[in-house]
Coordinates of C-alpha atoms in Angstrom, one line a residue:
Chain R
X1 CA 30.4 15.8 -56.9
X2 CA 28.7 17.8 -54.2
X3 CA 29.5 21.3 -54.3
X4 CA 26.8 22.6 -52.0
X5 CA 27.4 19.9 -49.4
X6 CA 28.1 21.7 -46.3
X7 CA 25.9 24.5 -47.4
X8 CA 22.6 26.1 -45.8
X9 CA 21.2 27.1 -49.1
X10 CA 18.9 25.2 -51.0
X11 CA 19.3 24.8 -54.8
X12 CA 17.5 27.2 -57.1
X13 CA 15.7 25.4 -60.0
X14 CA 14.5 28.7 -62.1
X15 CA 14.6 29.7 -65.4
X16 CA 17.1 32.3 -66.2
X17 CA 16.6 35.4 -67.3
X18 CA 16.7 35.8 -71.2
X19 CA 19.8 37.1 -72.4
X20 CA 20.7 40.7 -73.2
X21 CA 22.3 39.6 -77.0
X22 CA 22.5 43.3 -77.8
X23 CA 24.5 43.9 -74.8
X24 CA 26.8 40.6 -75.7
X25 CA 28.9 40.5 -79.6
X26 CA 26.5 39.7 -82.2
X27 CA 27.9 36.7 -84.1
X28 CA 29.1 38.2 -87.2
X29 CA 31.7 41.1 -86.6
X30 CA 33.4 41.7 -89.8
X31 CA 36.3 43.5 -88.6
X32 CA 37.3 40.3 -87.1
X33 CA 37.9 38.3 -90.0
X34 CA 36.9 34.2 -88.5
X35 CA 33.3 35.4 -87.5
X36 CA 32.1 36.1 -91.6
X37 CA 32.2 32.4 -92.0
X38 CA 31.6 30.7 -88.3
X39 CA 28.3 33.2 -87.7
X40 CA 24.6 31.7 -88.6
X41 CA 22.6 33.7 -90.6
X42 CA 19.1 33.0 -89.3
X43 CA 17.1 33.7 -86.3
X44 CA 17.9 31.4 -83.1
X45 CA 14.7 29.6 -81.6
X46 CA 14.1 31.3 -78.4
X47 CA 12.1 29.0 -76.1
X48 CA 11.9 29.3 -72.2
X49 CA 14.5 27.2 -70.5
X50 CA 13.9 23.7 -69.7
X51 CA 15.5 21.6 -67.1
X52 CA 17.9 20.4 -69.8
X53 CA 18.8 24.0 -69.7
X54 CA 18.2 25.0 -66.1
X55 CA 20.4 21.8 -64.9
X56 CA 23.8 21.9 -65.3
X57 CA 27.3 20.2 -64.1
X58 CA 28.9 21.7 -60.8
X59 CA 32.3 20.6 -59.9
X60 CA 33.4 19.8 -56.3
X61 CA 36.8 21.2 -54.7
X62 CA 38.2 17.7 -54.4
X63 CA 39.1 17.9 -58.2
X64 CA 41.3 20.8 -57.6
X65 CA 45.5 20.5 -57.7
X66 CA 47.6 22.3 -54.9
X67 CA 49.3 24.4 -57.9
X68 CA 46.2 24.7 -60.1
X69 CA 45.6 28.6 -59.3
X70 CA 49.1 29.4 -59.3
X71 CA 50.1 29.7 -62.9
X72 CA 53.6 31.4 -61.5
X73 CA 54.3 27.8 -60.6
X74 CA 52.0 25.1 -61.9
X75 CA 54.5 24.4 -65.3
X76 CA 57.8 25.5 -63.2
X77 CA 61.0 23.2 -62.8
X78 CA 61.4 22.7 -58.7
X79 CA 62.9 26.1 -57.6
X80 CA 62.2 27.9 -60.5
X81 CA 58.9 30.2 -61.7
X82 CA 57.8 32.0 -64.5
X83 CA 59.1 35.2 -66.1
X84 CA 57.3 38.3 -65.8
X85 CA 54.7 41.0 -64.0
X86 CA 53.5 39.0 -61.0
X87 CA 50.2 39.5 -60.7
X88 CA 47.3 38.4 -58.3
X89 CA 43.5 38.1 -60.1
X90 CA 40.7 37.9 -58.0
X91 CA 37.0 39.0 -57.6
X92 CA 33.8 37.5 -57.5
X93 CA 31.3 35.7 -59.6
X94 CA 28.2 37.0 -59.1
X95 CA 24.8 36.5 -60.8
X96 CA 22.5 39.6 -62.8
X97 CA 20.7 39.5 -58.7
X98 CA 24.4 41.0 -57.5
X99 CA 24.1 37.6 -55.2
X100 CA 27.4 35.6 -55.1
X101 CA 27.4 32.6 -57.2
X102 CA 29.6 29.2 -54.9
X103 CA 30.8 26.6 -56.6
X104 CA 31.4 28.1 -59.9
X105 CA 34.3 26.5 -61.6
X106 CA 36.8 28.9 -63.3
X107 CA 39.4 27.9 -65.7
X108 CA 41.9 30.6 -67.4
X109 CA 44.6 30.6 -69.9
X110 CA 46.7 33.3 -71.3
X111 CA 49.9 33.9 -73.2
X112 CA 53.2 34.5 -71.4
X113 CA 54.7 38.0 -70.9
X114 CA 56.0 38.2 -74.2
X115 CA 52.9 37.6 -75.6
X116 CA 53.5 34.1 -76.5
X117 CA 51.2 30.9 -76.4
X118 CA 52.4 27.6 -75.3
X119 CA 50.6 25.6 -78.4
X120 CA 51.8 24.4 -81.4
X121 CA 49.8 26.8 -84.1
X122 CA 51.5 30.3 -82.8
X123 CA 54.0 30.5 -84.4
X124 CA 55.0 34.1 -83.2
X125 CA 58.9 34.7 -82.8
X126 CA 58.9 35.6 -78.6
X127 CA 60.2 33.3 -77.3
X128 CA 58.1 30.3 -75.0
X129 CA 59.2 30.8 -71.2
X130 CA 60.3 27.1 -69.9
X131 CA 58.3 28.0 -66.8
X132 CA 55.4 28.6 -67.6
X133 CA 52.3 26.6 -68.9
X134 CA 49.7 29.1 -69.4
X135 CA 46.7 27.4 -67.6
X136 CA 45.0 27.5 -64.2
X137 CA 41.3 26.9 -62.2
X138 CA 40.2 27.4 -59.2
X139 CA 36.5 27.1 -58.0
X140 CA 34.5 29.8 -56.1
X141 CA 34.2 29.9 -52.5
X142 CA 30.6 30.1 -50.2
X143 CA 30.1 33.6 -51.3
X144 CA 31.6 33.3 -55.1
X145 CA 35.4 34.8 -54.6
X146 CA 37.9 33.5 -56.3
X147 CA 41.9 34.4 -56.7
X148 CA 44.7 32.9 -58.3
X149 CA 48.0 34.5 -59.0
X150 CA 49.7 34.6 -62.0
X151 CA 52.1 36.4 -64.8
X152 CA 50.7 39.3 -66.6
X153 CA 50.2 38.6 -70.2
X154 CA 52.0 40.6 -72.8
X155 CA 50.2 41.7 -76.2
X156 CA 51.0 39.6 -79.4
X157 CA 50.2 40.4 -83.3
X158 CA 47.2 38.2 -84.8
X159 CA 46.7 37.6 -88.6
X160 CA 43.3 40.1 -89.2
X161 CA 44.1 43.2 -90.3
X162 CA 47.8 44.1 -91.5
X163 CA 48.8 45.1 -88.3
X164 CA 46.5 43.9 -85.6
X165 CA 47.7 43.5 -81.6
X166 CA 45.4 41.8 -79.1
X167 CA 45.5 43.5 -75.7
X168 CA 46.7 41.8 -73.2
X169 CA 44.2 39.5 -71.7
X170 CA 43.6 36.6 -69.7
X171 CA 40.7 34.1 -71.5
X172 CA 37.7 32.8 -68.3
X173 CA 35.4 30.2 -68.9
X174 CA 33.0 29.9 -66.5
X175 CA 30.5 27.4 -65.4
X176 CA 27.5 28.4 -63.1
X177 CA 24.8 26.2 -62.2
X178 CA 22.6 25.8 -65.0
X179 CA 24.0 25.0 -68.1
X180 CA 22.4 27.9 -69.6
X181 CA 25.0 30.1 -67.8
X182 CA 27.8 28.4 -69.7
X183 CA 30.2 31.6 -70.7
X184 CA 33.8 32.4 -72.1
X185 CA 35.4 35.6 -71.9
X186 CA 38.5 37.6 -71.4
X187 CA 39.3 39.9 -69.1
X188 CA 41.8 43.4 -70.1
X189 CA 43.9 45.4 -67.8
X190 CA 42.9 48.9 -66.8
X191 CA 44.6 52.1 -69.4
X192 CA 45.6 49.3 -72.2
X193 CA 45.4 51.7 -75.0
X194 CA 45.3 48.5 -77.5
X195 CA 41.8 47.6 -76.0
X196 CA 39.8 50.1 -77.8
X197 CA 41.9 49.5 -81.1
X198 CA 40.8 45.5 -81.2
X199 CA 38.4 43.9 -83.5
X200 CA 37.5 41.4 -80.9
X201 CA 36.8 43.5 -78.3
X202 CA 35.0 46.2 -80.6
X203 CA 32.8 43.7 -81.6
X204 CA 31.1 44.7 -77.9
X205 CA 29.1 47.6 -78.8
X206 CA 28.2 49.4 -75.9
X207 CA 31.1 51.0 -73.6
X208 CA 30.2 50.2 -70.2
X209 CA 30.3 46.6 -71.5
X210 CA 33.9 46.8 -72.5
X211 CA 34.5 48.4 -69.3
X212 CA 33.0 45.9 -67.7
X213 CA 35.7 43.5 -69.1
X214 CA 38.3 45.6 -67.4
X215 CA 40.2 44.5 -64.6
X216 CA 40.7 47.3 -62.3
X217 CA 44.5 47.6 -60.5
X218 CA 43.9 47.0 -56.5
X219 CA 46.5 48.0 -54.9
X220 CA 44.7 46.8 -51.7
X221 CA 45.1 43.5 -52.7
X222 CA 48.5 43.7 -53.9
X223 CA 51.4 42.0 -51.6
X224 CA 53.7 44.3 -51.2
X225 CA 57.5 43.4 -52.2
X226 CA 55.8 40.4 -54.3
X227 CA 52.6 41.1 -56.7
X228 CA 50.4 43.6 -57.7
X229 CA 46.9 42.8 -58.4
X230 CA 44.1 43.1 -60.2
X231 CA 40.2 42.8 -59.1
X232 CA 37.8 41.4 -61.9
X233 CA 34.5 40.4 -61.4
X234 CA 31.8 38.1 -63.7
X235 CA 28.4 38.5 -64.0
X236 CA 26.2 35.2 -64.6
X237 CA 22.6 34.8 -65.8
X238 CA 19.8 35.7 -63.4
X239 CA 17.4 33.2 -62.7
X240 CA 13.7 33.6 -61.5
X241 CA 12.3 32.3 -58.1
X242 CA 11.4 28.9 -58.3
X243 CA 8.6 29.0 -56.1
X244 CA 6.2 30.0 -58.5
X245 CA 7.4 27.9 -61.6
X246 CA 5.1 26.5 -64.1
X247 CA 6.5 23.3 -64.2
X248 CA 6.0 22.4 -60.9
X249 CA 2.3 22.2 -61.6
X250 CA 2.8 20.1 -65.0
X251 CA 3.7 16.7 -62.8
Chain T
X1 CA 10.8 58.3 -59.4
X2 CA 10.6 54.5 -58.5
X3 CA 12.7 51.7 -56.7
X4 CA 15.4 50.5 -59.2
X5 CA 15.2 46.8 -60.5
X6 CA 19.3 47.5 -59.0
X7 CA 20.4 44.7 -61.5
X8 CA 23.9 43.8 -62.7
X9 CA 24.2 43.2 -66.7
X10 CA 26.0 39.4 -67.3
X11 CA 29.3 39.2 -68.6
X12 CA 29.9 40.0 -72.4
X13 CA 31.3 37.1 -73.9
X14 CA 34.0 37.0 -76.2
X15 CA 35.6 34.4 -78.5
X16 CA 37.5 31.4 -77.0
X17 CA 40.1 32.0 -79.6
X18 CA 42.3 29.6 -81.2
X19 CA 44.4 28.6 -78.2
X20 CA 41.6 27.8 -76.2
X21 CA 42.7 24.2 -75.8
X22 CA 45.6 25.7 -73.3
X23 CA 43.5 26.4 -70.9
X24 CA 40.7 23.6 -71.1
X25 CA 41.8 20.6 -72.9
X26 CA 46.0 21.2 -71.9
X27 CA 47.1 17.4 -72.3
X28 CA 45.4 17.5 -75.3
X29 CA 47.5 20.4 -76.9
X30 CA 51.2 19.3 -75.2
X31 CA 50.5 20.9 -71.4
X32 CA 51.6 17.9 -69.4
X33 CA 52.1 17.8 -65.8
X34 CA 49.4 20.5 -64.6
X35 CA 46.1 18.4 -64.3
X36 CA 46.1 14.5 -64.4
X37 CA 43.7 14.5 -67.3
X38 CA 41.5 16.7 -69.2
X39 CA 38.5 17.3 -68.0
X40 CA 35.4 15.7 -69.4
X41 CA 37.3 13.7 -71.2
X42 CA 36.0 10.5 -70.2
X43 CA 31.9 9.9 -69.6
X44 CA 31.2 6.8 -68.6
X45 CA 32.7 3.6 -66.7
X46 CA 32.1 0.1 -66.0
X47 CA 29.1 0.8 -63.7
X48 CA 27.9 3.4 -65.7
X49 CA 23.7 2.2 -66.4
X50 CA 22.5 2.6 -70.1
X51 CA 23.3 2.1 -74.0
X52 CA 26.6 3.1 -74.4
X53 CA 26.6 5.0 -77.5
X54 CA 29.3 7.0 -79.5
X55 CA 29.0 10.4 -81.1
X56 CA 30.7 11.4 -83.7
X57 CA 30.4 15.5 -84.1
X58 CA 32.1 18.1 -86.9
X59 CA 31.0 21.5 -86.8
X60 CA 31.7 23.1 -90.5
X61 CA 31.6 26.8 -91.9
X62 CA 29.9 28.8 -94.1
X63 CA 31.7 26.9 -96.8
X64 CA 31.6 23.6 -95.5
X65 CA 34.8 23.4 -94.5
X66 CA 35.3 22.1 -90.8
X67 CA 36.1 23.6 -88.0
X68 CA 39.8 21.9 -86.7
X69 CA 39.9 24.4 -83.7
X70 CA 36.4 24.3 -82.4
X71 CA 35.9 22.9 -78.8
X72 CA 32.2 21.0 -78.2
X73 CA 30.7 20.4 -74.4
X74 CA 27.8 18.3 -74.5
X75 CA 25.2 17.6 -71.3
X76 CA 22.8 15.1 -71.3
X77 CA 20.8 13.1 -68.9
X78 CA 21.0 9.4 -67.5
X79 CA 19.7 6.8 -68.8
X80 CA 16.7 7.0 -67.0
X81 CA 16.4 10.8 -67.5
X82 CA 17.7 12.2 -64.7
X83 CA 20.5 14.7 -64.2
X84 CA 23.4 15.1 -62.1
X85 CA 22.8 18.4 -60.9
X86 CA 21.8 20.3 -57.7
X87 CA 18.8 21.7 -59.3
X88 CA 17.4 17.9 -60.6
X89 CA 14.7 17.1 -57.8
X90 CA 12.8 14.3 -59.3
X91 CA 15.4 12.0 -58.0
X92 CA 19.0 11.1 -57.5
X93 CA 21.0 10.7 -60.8
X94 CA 23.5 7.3 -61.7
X95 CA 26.1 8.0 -59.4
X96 CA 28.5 6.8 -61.9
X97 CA 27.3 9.6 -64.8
X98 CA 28.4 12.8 -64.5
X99 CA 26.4 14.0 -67.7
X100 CA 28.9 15.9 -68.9
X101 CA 31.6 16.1 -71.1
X102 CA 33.9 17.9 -73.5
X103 CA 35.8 17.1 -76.6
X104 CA 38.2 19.4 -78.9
X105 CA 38.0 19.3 -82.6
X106 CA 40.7 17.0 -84.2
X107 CA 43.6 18.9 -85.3
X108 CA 43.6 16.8 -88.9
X109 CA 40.2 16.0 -89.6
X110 CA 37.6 17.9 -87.2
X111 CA 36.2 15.3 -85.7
X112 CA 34.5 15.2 -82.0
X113 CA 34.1 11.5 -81.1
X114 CA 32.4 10.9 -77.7
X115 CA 31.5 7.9 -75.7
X116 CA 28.7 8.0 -73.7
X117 CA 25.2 6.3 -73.0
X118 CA 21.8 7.4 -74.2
X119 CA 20.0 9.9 -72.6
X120 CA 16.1 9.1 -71.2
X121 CA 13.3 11.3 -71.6
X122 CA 13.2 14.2 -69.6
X123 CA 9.6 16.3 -68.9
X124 CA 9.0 19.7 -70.7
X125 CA 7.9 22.9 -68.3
X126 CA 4.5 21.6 -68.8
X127 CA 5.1 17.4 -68.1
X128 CA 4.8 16.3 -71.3
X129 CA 7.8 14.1 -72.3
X130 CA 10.5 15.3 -74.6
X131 CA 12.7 13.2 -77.1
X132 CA 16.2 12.0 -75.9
X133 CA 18.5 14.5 -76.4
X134 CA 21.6 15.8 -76.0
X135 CA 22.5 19.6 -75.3
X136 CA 25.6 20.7 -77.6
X137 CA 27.5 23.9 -76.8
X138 CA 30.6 25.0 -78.4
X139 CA 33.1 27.9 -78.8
X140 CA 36.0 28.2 -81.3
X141 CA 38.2 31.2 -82.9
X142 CA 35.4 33.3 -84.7
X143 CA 32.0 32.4 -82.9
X144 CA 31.8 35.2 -80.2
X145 CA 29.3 33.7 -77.9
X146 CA 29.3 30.4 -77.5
X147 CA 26.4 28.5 -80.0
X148 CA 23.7 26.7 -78.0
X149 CA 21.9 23.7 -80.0
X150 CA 20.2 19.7 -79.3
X151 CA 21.5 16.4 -80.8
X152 CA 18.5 14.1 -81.5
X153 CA 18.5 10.5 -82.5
X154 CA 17.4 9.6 -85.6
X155 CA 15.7 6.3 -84.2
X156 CA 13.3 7.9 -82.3
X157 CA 11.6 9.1 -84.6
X158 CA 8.2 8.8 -82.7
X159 CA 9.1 10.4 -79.6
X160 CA 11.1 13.3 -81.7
X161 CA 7.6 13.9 -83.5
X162 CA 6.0 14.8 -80.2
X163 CA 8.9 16.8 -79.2
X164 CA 7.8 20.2 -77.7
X165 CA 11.1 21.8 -78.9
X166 CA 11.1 20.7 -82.0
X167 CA 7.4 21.5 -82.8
X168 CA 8.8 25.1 -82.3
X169 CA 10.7 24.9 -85.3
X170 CA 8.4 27.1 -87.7
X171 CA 10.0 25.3 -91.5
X172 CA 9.8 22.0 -91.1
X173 CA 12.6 21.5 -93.7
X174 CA 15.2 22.6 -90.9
X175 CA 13.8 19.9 -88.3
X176 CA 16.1 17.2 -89.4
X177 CA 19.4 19.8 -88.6
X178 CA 19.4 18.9 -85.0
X179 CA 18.9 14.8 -85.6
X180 CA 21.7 12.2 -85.4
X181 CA 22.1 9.6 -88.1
X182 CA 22.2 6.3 -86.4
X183 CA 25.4 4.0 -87.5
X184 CA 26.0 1.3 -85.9
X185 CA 26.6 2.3 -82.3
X186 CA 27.7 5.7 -83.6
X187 CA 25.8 8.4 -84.4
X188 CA 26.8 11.4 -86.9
X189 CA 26.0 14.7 -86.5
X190 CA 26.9 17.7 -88.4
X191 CA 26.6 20.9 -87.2
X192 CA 26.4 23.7 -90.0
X193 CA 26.9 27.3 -88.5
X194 CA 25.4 28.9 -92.0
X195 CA 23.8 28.7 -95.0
X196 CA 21.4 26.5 -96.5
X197 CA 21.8 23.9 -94.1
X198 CA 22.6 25.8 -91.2
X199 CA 21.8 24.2 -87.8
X200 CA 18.9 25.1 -85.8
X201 CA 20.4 27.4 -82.9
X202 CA 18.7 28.2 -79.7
X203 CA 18.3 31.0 -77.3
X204 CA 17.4 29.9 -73.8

């Protein structure tokens, strides 16, 4: 699957640069209850990538559904479309560089606006909306935007603490071009005052970081008489130039 | 005062949660009707070169219990070493592998069963050859960012000896964490995210 075909640039085969793990969650977070038990214990092995690393899958347009970015519609009977905010996402992916990152393959999925999940383990009492599915992708353009349109999520209780509400948020997982940029996240909505009360999201230490899982209201972007939107941008992995890589030498 | 480096900082990560089949394994949870299939379900077909080979992956806790929400992606290279990606210049990969695919915990018993070939040998930065290998990611409720790691096979034993990566590993006794036990066609692999037998994890 050719993403680039069409495209002037020519592939970059560097190493990333090393990730910031003090900027990311450490593994174990003990006010969220699941990471005591899922976090290892010992050091990681850090190593330089190699290509097993620096390689990765990239997913052509061609695999893409009319109705995969429109989660408003994608699960709807004919006619019919899901309950709730309507909201447009959109932004860029970009890498560490600040250049926009093409054929990046997005997939999202979120609870509906009462908060609810469409899978058989929640078991919270709001009810499942017949419209809606809870799942979309799209895949970034030439310079690395991206949009799909959607219902806003509503908060919903989790089993941690007694009384524990996730923000509302949309889940992203992200594919860049190396497989060492593989990432999932979730993006928040801008004045959520359950955002800086969450275990998940406190597990981010630094500010700016949670901030920068913010989605900021655009009202530039928003259609008026139809949906309001939201502008969230990702950040990959920087990679070095190629040009003067080791490896080519090796051969 | 100098020029500033004028870098963005990546993305935090955060947990894929329990429900993160919704989004990228739907059929598999109930979510008919919006994608065809599930991606990276399926690996190889008929014209597919190589061993075909099956994997058979848990990843367990602290307790040994395993994981029945966890989701794996594994990426690996053809048969003859190559891989299907832009930045692979050695050569064009078998058009009919895609080198990648993805697999959800079973619900009941935590299994990841894959079928797919195996991998060639693929050079380290400096030429040398490593062992076969198979890059594992995976997410699930609890693990914040996603946990990075290697499947070897356990009959290579020579070519896993010279391995570059796995020379890095300082005690020996964790080496055989990140090797398969050949069954058959199938090989096993654990993956222990603590304690005594916790897997070697990687940061690269």
């Amino acid at each position: 699957m050719p993403a680039e075909s069409g495209s002037n640039r020519r592939p970059e085969t560097g190493a990333f640069f090393q990730r910031d793990r003090t900027w990311h969650p450490p593994a174990l977070t003990p006010g969220y209850k699941s990471s005591v038990l899922r976090s290892p214990q010992k050091a990681l092995l850090s190593f330089d990538n190699t290509l097993s690393e620096i390689a990765g899958p990239v997913f052509g347009h061609a695999m893409l559904g009319e109705f995969d970015a429109d989660l408003i519609h994608n699960f709807a009977r004919p006619g019919e479309s899901a309950i709730g905010e309507r909201i447009i996402v959109h932004g860029r992916v970009l890498d560490e560089r600040g250049i926009g990152v093409p054929g990046v393959l997005l997939e999202f999925w979120q609870a509906n606006a009462g908060g609810r999940y469409r899978h058989n383990r929640d078991g919270y009492l709001a009810p499942l909306d017949p419209n809606f599915g809870g799942c979309g992708r799209t895949i970034t353009g030439e310079d690395g935007f991206y949009a799909f349109r959607t219902v806003k999520p509503g908060p919903y209780p989790w089993p941690n603490g007694p009384n524990d509400w996730r923000p509302a948020h949309i889940h992203f997982s992200v594919f860049g071009h190396g497989f060492a940029q593989r990432l999932i996240t979730q993006m928040y909505f801008e004045g959520d005052p359950l955002i800086w009360k969450c275990p998940i999201v406190r597990g981010i230490a630094d500010k700016a970081a949670i901030e920068a899982l913010t989605a900021v209201l655009d009202t530039q972007a928003t259609i008026p008489m139809d949906a309001l939107a939201y502008k969230f941008d990702i950040v990959l992995r920087g990679r070095r130039s190629s040009l003067f890589e080791n490896r080519l030498e090796g051969n | 005062m100098t020029q500033s480096l004028d870098r963005l900082k990546e993305s935090p990560s955060q947990t894929a949660g329990p429900y993160v089949h919704i989004g990228l394994t739907p059929n598999f949870c109930g979510i008919g009707g919006v994608y065809a299939t599930d991606l990276g379900a399926t690996m190889v077909n008929d014209k597919t070169k190589g061993e075909r080979i099956g994997l058979r992956i848990r990843v367990l806790d602290g307790t040994g219990t395993p994981l029945k929400d966890a989701l794996i992606e594994i990426w690996q290279a053809d048969a003859d070493g190559l891989y299907n990606s832009p930045a692979e210049l050695r050569g064009a990969a078998d058009p009919n592998f895609f080198g990648w695919g993805r697999c959800p915990t079973d619900m009941d018993t935590g299994v990841c069963a894959f079928e797919t070939i195996k991998p060639g040998r693929v050079p380290f930065r400096d030429g040398r050859l490593m062992a076969p290998h198979i890059t594992l990611w995976m997410v699930a409720r609890g693990i914040n960012l996603g946990l990075h790691t290697r499947l070897y096979f356990s009959d290579e034993e020579e070519a896993n000896a010279g391995d570059p990566i796995l020379a890095r590993i300082e005690h020996r006794v964790r080496v055989p964490t990140l090797i398969a036990e050949r069954q058959g066609d199938t090989y096993v692999f654990d993956v222990h995210l603590q304690g005594e037998k916790e897997t070697v994890f990687f940061d690269s």
